[in-house]
PDB file of C-alpha atoms and ligand atoms in Angstrom:
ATOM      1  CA  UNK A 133     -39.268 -83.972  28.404  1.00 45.00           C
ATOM      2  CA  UNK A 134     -38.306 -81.088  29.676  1.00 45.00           C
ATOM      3  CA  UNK A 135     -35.087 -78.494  29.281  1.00 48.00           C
ATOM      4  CA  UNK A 136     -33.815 -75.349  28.865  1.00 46.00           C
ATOM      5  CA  UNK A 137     -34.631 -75.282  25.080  1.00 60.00           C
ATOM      6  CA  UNK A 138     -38.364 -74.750  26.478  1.00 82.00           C
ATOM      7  CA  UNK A 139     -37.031 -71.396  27.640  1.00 94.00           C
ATOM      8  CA  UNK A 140     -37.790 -67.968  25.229  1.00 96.00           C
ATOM      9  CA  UNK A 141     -34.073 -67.090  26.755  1.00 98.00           C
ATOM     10  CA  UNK A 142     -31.659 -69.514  27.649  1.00 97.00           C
ATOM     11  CA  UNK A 143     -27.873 -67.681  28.755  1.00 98.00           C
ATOM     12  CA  UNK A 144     -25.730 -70.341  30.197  1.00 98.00           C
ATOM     13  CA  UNK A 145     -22.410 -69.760  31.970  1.00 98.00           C
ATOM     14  CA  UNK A 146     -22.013 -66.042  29.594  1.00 98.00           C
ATOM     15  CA  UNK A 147     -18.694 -64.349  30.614  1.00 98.00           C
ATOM     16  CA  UNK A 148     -17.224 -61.761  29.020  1.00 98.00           C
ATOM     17  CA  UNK A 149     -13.847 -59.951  30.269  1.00 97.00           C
ATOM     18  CA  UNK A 150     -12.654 -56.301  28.624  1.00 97.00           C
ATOM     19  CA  UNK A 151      -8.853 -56.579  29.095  1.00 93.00           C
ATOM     20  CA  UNK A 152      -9.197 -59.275  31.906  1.00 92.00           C
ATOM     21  CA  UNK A 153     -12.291 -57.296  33.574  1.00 97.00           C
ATOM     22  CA  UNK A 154     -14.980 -59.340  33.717  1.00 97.00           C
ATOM     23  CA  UNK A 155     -18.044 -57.425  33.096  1.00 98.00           C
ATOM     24  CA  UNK A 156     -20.708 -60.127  33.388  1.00 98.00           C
ATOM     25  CA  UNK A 157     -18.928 -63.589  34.764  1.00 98.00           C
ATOM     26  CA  UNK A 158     -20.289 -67.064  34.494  1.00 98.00           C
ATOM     27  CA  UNK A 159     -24.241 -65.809  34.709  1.00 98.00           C
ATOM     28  CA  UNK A 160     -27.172 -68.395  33.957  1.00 98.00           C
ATOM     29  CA  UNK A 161     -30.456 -66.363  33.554  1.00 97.00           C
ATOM     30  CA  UNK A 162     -33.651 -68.082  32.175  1.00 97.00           C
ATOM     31  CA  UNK A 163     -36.419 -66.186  30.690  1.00 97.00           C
ATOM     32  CA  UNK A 164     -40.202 -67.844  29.509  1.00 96.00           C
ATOM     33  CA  UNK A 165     -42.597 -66.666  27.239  1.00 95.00           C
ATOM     34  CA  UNK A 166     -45.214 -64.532  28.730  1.00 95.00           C
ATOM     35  CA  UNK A 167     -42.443 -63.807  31.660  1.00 97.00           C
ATOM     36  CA  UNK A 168     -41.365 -60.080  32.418  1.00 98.00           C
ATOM     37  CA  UNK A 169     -37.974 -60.579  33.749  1.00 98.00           C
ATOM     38  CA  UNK A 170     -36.037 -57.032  35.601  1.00 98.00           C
ATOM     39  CA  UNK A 171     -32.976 -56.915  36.288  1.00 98.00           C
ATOM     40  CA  UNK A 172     -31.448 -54.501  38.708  1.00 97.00           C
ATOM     41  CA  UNK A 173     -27.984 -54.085  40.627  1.00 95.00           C
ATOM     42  CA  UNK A 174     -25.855 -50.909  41.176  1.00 95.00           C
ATOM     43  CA  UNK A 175     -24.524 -48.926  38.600  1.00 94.00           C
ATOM     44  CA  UNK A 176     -21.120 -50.934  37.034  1.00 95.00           C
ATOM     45  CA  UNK A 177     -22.777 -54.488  38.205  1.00 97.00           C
ATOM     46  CA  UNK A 178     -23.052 -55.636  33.912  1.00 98.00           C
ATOM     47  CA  UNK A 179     -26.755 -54.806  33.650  1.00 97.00           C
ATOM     48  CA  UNK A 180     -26.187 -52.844  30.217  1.00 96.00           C
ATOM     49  CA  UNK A 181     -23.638 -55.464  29.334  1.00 98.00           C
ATOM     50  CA  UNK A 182     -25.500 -58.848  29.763  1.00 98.00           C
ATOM     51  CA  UNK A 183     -28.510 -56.829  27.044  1.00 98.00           C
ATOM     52  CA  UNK A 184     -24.849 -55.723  24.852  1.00 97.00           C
ATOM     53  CA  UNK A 185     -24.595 -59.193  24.585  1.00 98.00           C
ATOM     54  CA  UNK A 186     -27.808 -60.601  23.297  1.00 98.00           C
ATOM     55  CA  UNK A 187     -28.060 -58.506  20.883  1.00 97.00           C
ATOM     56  CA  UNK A 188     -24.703 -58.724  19.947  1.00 97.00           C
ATOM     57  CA  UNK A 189     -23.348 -55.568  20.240  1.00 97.00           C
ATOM     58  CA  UNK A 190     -20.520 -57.155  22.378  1.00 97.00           C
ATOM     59  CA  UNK A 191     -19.147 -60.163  21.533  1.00 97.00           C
ATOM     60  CA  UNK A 192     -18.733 -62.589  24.550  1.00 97.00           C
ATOM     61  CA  UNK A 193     -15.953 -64.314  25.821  1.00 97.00           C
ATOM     62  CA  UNK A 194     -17.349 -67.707  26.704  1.00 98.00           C
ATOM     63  CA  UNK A 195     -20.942 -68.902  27.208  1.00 98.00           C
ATOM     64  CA  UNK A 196     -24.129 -69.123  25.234  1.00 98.00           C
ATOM     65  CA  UNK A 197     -26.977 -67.259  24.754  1.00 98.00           C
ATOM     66  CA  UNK A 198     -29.937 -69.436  23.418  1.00 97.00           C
ATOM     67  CA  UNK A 199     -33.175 -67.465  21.699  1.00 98.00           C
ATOM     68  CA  UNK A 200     -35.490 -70.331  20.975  1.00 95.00           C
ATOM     69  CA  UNK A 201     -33.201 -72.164  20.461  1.00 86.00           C
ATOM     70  CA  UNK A 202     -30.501 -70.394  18.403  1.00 96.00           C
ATOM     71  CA  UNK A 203     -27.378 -69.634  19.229  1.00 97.00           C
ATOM     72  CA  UNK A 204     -27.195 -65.610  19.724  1.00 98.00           C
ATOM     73  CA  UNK A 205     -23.389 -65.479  19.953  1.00 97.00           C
ATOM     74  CA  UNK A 206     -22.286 -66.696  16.409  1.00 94.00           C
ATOM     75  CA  UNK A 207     -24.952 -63.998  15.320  1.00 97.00           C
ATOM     76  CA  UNK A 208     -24.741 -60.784  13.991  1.00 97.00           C
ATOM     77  CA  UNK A 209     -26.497 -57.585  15.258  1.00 95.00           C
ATOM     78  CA  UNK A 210     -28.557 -57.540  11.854  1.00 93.00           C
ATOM     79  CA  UNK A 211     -29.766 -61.369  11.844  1.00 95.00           C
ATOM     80  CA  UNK A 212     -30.228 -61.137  16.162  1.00 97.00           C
ATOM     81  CA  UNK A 213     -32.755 -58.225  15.097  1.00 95.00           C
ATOM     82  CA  UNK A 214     -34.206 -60.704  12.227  1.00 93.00           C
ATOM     83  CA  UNK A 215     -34.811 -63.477  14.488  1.00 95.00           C
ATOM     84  CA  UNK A 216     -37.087 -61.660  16.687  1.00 97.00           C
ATOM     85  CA  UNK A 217     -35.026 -59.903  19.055  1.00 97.00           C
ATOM     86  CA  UNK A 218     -35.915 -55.930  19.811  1.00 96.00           C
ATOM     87  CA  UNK A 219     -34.049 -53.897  21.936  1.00 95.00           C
ATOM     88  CA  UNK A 220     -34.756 -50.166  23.135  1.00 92.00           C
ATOM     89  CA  UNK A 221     -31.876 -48.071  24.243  1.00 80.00           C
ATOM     90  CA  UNK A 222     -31.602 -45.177  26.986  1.00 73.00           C
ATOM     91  CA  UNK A 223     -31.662 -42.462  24.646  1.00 76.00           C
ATOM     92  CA  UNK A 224     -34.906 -42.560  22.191  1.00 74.00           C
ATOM     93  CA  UNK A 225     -34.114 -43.086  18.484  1.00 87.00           C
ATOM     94  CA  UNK A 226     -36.570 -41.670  16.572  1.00 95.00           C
ATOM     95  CA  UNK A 227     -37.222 -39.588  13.834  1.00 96.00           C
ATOM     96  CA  UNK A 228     -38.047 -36.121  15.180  1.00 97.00           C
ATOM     97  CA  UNK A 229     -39.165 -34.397  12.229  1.00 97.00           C
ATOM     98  CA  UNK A 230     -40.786 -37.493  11.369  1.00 98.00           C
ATOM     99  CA  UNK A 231     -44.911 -37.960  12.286  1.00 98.00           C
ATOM    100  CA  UNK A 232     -45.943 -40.624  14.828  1.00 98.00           C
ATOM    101  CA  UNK A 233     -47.591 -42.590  11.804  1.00 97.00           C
ATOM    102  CA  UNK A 234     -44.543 -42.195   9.497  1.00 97.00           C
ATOM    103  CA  UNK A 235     -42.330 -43.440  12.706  1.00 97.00           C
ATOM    104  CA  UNK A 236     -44.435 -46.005  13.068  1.00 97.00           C
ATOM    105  CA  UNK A 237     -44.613 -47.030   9.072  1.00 94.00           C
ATOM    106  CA  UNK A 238     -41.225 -46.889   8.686  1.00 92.00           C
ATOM    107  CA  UNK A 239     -40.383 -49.535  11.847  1.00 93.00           C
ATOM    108  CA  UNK A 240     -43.066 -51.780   9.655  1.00 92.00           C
ATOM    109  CA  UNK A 241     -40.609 -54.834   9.243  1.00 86.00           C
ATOM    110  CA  UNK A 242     -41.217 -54.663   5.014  1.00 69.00           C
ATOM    111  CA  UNK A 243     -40.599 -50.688   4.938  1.00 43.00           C
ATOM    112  CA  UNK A 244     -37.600 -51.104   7.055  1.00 47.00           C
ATOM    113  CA  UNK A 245     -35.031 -47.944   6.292  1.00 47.00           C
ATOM    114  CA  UNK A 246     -35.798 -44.569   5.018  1.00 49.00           C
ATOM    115  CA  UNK A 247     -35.025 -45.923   1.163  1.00 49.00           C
ATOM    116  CA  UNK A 248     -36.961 -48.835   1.800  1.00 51.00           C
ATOM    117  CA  UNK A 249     -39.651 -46.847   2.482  1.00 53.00           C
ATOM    118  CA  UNK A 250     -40.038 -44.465  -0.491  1.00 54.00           C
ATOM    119  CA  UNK A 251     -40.703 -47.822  -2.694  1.00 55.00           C
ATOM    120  CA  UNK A 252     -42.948 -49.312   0.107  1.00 56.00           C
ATOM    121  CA  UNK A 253     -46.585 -49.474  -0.686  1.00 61.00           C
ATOM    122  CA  UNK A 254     -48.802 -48.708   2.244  1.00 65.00           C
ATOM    123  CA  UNK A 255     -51.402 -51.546   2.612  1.00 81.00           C
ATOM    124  CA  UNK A 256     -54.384 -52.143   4.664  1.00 84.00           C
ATOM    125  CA  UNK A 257     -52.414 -54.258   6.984  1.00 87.00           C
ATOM    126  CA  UNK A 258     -49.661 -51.694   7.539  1.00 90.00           C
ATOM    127  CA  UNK A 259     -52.483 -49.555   8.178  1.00 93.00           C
ATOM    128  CA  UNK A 260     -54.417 -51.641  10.580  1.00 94.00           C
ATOM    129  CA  UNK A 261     -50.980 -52.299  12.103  1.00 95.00           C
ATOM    130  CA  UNK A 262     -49.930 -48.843  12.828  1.00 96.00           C
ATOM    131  CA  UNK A 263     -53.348 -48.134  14.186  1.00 97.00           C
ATOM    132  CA  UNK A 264     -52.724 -50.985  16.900  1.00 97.00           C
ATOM    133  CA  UNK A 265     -49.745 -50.119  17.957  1.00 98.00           C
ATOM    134  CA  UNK A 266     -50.538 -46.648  18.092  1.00 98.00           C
ATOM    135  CA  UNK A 267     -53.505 -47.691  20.413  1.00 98.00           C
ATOM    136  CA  UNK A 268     -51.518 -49.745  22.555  1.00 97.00           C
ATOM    137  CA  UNK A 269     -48.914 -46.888  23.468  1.00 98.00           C
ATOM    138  CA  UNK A 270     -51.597 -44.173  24.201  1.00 98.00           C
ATOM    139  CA  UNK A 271     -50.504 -42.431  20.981  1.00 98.00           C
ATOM    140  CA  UNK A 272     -53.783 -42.924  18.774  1.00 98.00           C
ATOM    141  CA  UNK A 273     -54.472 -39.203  19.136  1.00 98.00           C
ATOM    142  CA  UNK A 274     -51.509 -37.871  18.098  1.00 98.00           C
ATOM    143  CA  UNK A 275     -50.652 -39.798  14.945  1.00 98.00           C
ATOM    144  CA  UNK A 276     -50.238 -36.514  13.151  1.00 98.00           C
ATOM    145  CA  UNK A 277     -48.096 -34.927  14.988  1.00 98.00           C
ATOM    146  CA  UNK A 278     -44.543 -34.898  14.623  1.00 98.00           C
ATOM    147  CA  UNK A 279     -42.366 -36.904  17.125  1.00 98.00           C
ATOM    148  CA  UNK A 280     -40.403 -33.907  17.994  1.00 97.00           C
ATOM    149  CA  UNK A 281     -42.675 -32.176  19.822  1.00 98.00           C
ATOM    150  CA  UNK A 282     -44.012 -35.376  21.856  1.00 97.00           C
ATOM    151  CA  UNK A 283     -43.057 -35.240  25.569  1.00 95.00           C
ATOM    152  CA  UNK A 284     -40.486 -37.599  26.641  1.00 93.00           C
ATOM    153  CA  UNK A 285     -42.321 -39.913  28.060  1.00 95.00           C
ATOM    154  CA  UNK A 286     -44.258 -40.156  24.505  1.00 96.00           C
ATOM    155  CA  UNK A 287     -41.042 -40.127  23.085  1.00 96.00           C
ATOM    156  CA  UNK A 288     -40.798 -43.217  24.942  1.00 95.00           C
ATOM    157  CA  UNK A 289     -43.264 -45.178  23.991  1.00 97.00           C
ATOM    158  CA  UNK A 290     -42.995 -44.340  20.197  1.00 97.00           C
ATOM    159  CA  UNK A 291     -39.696 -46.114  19.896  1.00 96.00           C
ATOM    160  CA  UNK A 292     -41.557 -49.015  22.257  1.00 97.00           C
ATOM    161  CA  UNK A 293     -43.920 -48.742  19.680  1.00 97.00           C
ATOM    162  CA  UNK A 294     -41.143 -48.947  17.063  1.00 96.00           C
ATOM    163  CA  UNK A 295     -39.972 -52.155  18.232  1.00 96.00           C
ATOM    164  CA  UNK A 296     -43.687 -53.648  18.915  1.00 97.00           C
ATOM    165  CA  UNK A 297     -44.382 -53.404  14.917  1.00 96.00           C
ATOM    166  CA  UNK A 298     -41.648 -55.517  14.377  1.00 94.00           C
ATOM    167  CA  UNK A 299     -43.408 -58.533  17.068  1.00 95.00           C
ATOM    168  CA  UNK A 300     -40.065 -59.301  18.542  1.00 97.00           C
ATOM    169  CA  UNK A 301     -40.536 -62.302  20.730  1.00 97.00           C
ATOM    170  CA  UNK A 302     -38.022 -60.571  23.294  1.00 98.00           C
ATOM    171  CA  UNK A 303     -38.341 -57.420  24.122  1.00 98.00           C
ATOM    172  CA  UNK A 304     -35.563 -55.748  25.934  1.00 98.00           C
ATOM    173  CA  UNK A 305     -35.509 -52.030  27.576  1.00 97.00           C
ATOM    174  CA  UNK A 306     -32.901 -50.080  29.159  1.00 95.00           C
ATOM    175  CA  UNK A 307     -34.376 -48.032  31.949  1.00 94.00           C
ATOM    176  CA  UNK A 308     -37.144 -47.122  29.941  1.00 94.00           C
ATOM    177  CA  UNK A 309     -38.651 -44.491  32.692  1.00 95.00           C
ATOM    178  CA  UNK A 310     -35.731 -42.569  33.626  1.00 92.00           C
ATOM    179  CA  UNK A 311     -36.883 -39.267  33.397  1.00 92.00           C
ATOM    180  CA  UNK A 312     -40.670 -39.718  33.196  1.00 94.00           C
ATOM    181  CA  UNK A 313     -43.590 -38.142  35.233  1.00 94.00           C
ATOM    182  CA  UNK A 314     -45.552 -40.084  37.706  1.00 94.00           C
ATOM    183  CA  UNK A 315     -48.095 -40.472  35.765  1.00 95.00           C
ATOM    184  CA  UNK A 316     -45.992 -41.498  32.739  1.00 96.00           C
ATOM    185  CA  UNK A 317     -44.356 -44.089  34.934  1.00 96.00           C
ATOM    186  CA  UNK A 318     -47.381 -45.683  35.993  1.00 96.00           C
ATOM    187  CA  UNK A 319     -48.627 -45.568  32.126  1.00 97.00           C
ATOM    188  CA  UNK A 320     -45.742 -47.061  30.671  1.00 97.00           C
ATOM    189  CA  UNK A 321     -45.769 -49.777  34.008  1.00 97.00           C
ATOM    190  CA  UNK A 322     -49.690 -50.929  32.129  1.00 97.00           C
ATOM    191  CA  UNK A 323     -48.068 -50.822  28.458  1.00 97.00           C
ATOM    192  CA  UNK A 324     -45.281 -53.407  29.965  1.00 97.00           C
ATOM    193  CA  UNK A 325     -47.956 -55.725  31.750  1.00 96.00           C
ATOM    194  CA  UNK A 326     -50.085 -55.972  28.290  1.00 96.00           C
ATOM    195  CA  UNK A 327     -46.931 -55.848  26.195  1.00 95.00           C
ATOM    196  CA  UNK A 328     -45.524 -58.913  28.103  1.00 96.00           C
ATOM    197  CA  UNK A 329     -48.221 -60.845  27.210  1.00 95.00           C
ATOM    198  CA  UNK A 330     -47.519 -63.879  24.134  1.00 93.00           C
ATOM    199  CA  UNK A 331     -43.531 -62.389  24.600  1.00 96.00           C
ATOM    200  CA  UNK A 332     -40.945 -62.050  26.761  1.00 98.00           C
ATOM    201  CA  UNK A 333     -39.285 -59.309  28.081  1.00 98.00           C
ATOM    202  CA  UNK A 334     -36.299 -58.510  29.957  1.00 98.00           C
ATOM    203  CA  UNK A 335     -36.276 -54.781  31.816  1.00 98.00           C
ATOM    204  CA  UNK A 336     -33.587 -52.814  33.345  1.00 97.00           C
ATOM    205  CA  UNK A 337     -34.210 -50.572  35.985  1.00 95.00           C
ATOM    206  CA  UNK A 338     -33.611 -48.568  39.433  1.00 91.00           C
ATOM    207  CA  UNK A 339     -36.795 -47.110  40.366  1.00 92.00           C
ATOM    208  CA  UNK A 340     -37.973 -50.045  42.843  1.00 93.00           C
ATOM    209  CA  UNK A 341     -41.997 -48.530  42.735  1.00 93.00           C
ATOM    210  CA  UNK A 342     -41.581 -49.444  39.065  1.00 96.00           C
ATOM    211  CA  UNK A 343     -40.048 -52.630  39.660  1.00 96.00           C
ATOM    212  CA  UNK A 344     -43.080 -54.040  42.086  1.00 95.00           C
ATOM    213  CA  UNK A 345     -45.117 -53.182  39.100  1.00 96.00           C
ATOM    214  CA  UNK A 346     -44.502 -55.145  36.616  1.00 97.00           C
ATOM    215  CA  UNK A 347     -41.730 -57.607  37.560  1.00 97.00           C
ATOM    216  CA  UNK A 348     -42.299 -61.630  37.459  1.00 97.00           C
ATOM    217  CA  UNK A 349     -38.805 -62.358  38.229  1.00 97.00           C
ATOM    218  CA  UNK A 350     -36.182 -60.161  39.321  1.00 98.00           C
ATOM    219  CA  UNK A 351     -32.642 -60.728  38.841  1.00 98.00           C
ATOM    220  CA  UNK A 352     -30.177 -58.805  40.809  1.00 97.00           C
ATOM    221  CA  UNK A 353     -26.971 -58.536  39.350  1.00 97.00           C
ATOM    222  CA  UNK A 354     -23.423 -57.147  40.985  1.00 97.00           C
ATOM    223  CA  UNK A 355     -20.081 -57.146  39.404  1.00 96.00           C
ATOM    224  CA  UNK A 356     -20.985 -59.229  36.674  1.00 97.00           C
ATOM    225  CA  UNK A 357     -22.752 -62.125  39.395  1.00 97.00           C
ATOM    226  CA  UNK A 358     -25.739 -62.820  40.521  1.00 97.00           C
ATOM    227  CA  UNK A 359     -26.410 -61.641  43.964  1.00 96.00           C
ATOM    228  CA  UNK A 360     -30.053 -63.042  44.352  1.00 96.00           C
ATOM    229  CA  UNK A 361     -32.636 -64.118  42.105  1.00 97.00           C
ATOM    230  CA  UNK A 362     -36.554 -64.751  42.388  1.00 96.00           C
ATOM    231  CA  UNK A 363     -39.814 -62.782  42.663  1.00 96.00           C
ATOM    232  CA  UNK A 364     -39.667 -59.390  44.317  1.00 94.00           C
ATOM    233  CA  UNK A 365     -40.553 -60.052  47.701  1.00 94.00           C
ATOM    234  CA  UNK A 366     -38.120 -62.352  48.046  1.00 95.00           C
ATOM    235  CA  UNK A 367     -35.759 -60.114  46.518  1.00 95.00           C
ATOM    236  CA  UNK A 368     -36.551 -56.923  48.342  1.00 93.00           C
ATOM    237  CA  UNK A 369     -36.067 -59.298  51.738  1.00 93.00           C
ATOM    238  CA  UNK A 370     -32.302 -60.629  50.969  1.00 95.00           C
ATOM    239  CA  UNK A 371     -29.880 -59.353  53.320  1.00 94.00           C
ATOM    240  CA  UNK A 372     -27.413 -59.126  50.654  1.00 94.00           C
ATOM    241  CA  UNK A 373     -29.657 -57.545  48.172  1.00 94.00           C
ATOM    242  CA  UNK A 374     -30.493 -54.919  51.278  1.00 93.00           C
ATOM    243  CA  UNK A 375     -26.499 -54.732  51.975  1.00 93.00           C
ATOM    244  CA  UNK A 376     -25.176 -53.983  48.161  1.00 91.00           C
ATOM    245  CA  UNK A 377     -28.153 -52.062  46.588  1.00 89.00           C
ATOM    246  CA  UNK A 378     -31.345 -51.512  48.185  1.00 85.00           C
ATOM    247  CA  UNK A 379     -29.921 -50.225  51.651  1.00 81.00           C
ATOM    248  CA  UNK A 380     -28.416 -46.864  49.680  1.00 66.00           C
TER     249      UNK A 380
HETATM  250  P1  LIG B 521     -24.532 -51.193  34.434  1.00 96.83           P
HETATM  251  O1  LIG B 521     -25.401 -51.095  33.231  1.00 96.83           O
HETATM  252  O2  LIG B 521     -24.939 -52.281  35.373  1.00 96.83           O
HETATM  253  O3  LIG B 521     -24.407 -49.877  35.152  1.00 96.83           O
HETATM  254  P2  LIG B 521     -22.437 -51.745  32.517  1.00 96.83           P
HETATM  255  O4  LIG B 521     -22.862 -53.034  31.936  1.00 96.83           O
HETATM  256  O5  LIG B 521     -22.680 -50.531  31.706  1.00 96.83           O
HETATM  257  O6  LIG B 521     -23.045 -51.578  33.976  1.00 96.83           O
HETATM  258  O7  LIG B 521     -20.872 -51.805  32.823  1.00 96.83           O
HETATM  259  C1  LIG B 521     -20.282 -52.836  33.598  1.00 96.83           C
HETATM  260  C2  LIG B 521     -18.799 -52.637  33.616  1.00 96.83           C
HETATM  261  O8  LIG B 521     -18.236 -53.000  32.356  1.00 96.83           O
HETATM  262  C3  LIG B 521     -18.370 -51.200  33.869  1.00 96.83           C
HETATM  263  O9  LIG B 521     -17.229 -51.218  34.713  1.00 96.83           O
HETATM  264  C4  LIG B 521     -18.046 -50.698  32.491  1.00 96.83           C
HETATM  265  O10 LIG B 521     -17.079 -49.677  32.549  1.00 96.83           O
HETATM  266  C5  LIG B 521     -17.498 -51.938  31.796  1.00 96.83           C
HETATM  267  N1  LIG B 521     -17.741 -51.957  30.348  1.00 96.83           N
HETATM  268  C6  LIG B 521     -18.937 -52.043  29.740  1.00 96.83           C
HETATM  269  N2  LIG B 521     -18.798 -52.087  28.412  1.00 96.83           N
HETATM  270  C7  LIG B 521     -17.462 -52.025  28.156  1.00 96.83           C
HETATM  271  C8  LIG B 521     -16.663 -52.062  26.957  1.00 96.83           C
HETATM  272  N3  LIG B 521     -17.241 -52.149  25.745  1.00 96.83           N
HETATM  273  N4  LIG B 521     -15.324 -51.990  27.102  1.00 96.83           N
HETATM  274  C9  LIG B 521     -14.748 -51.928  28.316  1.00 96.83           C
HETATM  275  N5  LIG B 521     -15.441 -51.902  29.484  1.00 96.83           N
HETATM  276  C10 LIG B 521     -16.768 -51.958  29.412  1.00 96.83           C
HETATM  277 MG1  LIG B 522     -26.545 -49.509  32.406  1.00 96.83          MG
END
């Protein structure tokens, strides 16, 4: 037997209209486990939207949203967090004054919150974790320092970093290499590909060299639709994909 429910991500017919605009419209998009999903489309096509949504930061109008197998929309922001959803946002949110190890402690799911934290005991296996995760964002070397002075790309991956100590089973990031070096792009294109592994994770993003890297599935989204859907090649190759976004 199988459905949908086998799905990490399951968003069935999700609309939702601001004052009779519909900003995403009737869109079905499936995500597995293990699967790194992109989705790209011009600016004003719902991209930032349709991630508003899961996490419930926007309410929708109609549809469902299904996170194995709970329903996302009668769920707060607090409890979508809870139940395993992270979600990284354009601008970084870290603590600059803050080091990369007390960033990191602090996103440990049991110190949660600067009060929190002042009562938190630090255990081996807050330890252990924050040494993994540093690892795994190429920050090992600079747990000392404080975020502030990281480069932006580092920046980056601390709040990725944030969010991996927390072992969301989605992962969602919006545009995460906007501004980054060549180098940083092609780092943070390696952290994705490990990062996607035993999770999902659902990308946004315009820089197509990116995109090739690390997409499974690519969903191309435009005013609110879907205009094509399917690995890149096939993507890259769609007249109408070529006509409304790649072509400019
Ligand atoms: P993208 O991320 O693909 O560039 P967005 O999802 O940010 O697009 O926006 C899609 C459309 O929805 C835009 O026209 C935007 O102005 C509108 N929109 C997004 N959020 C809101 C909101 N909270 N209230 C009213 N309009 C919104
Ligand atoms: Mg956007």
């Amino acid at each position: 037997m199988s459905s949908e429910t086998d799905f990490t991500l399951s968003i069935e017919n999700l609309t939702v209209s601001f004052d009779g605009f519909k900003a995403v419209d009737d869109l079905n998009l499936y995500i597995d486990k293990n699967e790194l999903h992109v989705v790209i489309g011009p600016n004003g096509a719902g991209k930032t939207t349709v991630l508003d949504l899961i996490c419930g930061k926007t309410k929708s109008t109609s549809g469902s949203i299904k996170f194995l197998n709970k329903e996302l929309t009668k769920m707060s922001e607090h409890e979508i967090v809870r139940a395993g959803v992270g979600r990284k946002f354009q601008t970084p949110s870290i603590y600059e004054n803050l080091s990369v190890f007390e960033n990191l402690e602090i996103s440990y799911p049991k110190g949660r919150g600067v009060v929190g934290s002042l009562f938190f005991k630090r255990t081996d296996t807050v330890l252990n974790k924050v040494y993994e995760i540093a690892k795994e964002i190429m920050l090992f070397d600079a747990l000392e320092t404080e975020a502030g002075l990281l480069s932006h790309g580092q920046k980056q991956w601390l709040e990725i970093g944030m969010l991996l100590i927390q072992d969301p089973q989605l992962l969602m990031l919006d545009e995460p290499v906007a501004g980054m070096s060549v180098k940083e792009r092609e780092q943070t294109a390696e952290l994705l590909n490990r990062i996607s592994e035993g999770r999902s994770v659902l990308v946004i993003e315009h820089d197509m060299d990116f995109v090739a890297r690390i997409a499974h599935k690519v969903t191309v989204l435009h005013q609110g639709k879907i205009l094509a859907a399917g690995n890149m090649q096939k993507v890259q190759n769609d007249p109408k994909v070529i006509e409304v976004y790649l072509g400019h």
